[in-house]
Short mmCIF file of C-alpha atoms in Angstrom, two decimals:
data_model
loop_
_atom_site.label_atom_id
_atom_site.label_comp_id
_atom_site.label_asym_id
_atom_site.label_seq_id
_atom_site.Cartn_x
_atom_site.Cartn_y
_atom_site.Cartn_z
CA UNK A 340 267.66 64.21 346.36
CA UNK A 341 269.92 65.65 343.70
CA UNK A 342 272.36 68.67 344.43
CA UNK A 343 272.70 71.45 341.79
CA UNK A 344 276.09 71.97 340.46
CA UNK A 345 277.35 75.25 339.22
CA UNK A 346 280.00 76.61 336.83
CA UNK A 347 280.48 79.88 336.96
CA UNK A 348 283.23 82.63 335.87
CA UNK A 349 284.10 85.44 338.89
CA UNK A 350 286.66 88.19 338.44
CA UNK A 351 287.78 89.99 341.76
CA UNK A 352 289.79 93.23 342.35
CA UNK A 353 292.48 93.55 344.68
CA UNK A 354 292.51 97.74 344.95
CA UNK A 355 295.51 98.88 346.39
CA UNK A 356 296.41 102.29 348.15
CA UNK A 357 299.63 103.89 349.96
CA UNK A 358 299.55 106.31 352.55
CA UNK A 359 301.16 105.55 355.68
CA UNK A 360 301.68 101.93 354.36
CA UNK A 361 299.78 99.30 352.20
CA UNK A 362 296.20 99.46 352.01
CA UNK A 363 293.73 97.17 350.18
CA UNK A 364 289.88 97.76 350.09
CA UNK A 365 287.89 95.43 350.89
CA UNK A 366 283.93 94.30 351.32
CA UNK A 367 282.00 93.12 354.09
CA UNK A 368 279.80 89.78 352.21
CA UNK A 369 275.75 90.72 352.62
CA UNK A 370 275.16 87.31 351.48
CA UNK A 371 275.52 83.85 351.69
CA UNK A 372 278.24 82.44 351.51
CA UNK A 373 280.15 83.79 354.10
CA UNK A 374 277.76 86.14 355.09
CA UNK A 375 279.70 89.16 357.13
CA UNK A 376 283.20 88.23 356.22
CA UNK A 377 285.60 90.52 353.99
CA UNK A 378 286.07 89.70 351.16
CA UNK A 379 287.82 90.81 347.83
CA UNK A 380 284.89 92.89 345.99
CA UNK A 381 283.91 90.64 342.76
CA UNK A 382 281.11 88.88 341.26
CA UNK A 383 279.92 87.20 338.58
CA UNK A 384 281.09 87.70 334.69
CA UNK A 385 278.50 88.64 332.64
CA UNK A 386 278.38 87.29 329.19
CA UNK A 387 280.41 88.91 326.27
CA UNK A 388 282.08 90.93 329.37
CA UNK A 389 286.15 90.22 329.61
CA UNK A 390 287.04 89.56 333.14
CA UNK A 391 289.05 93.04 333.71
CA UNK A 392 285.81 94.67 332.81
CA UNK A 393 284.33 92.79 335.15
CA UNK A 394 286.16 93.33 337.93
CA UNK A 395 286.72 97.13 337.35
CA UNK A 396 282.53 97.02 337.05
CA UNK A 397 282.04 95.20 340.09
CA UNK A 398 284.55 97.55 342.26
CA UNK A 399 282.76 99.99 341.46
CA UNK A 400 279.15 98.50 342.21
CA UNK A 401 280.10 97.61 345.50
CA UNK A 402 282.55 100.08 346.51
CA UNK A 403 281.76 103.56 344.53
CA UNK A 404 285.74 103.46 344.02
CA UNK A 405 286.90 103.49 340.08
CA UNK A 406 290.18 101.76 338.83
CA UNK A 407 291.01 102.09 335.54
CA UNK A 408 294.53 100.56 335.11
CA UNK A 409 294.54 96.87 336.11
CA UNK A 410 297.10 94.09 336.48
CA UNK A 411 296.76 90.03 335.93
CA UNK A 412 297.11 88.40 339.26
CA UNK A 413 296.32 85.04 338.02
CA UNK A 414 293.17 82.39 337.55
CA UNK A 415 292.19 80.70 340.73
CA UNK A 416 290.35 77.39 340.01
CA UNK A 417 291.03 74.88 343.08
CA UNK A 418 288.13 72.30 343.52
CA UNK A 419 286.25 73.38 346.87
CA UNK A 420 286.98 77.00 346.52
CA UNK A 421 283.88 78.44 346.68
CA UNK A 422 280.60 76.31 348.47
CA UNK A 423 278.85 76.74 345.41
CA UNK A 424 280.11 75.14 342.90
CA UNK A 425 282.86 74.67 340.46
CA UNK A 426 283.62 78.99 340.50
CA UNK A 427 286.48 79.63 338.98
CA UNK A 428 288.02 83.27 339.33
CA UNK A 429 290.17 85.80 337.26
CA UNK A 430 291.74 88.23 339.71
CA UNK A 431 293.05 91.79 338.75
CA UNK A 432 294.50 94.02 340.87
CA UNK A 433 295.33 97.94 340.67
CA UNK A 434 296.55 101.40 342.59
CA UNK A 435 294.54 104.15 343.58
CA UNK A 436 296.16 107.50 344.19
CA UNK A 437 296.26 108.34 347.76
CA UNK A 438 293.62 111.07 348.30
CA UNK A 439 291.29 111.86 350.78
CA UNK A 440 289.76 108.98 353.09
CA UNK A 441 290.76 106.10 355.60
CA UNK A 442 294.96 106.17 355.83
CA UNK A 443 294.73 108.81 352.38
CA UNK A 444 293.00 106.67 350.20
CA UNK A 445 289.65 106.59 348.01
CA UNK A 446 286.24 106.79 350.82
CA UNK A 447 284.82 103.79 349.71
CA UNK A 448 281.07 103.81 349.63
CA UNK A 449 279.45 100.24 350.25
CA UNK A 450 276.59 99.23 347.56
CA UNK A 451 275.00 96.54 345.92
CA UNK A 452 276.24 92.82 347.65
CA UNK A 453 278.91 95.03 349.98
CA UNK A 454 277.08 95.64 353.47
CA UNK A 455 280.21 97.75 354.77
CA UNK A 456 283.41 98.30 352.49
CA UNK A 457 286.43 99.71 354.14
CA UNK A 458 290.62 100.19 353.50
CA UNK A 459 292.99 97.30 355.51
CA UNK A 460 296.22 97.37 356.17
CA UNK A 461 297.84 94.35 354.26
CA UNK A 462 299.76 93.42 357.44
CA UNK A 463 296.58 93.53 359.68
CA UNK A 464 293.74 91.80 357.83
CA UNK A 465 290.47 90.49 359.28
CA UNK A 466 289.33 86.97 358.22
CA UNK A 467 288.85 86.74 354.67
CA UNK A 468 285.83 84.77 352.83
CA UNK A 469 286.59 81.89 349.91
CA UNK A 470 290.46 81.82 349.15
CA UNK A 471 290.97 85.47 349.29
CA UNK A 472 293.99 85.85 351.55
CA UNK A 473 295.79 83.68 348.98
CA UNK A 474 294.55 85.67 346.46
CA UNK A 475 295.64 89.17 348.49
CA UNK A 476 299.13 87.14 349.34
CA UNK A 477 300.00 86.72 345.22
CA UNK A 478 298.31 90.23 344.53
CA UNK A 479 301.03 91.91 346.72
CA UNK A 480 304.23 89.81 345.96
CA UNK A 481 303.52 91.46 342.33
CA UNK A 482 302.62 95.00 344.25
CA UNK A 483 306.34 94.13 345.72
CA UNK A 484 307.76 93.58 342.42
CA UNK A 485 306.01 96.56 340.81
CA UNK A 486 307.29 99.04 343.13
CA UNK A 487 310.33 99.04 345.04
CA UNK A 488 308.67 101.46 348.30
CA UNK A 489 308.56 98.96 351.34
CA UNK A 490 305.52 96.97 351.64
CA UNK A 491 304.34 98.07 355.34
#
């Protein structure tokens, strides 16, 4: 019985907002894997698409919430980090004006491979799919060095 191996390129969007404190928005997986767990909205690169295009593109298919402006976080590539397959991922993160919505922020809509998609406090997350609470952790210690409000 052979196993199929993939290699595939994933950008993900850590979308931050401030009212009341930190907020990031994230997804509830539809599918496999991880199948109801947040997760960092992201998907697939398509090809002759940069990865920042991609991940603004898929925030916005699975959330109905734009970012224009995004920031390198850094390229994730550790063997076993996604089920299926060698994934690597390019993850971008951004700000959202705080306006209207959960705690001030964006109403995120949930679409395509989202089943819910909702605003968490960075202090109070659920239990993240893949490696994206390491992903979330490097995201904000740039947030930190960006802007000098207190990360709460």
């Amino acid at each position: 019985m052979s196993r199929h191996h993939i290699a595939a390129d994933t950008a993900d969007c850590c979308l931050f907002g401030y009212t009341a404190g930190w907020h990031i928005l994230l997804v509830r997986r539809r599918w496999e894997p991880y199948a109801g767990r947040w997760a960092i909205p992201g998907g697939y690169v398509e090809p002759g698409e940069s990865s920042e295009v991609a991940a603004r593109r898929e925030l916005a298919e699975e959330t109905n919430v734009a970012c224009h402006a995004l920031e390198f976080v850094d390229h994730y590539k550790a063997p076993g980090r996604d089920p299926r397959g060698e994934v690597t991922s390019d993850a971008w993160w951004g700000l959202v004006p705080a306006l209207g919505g959960i705690g001030g922020c964006p109403t995120p809509e949930p679409a395509d491979d989202a089943a819910d998609a909702r605003w968490w406090h960075i202090d109070r997350l659920p239990p993240l799919a893949f490696d994206h609470g390491d992903i979330i952790a490097d995201a904000v210690a740039q947030l930190r060095g960006r802007h000098h409000q207190e990360i709460r």
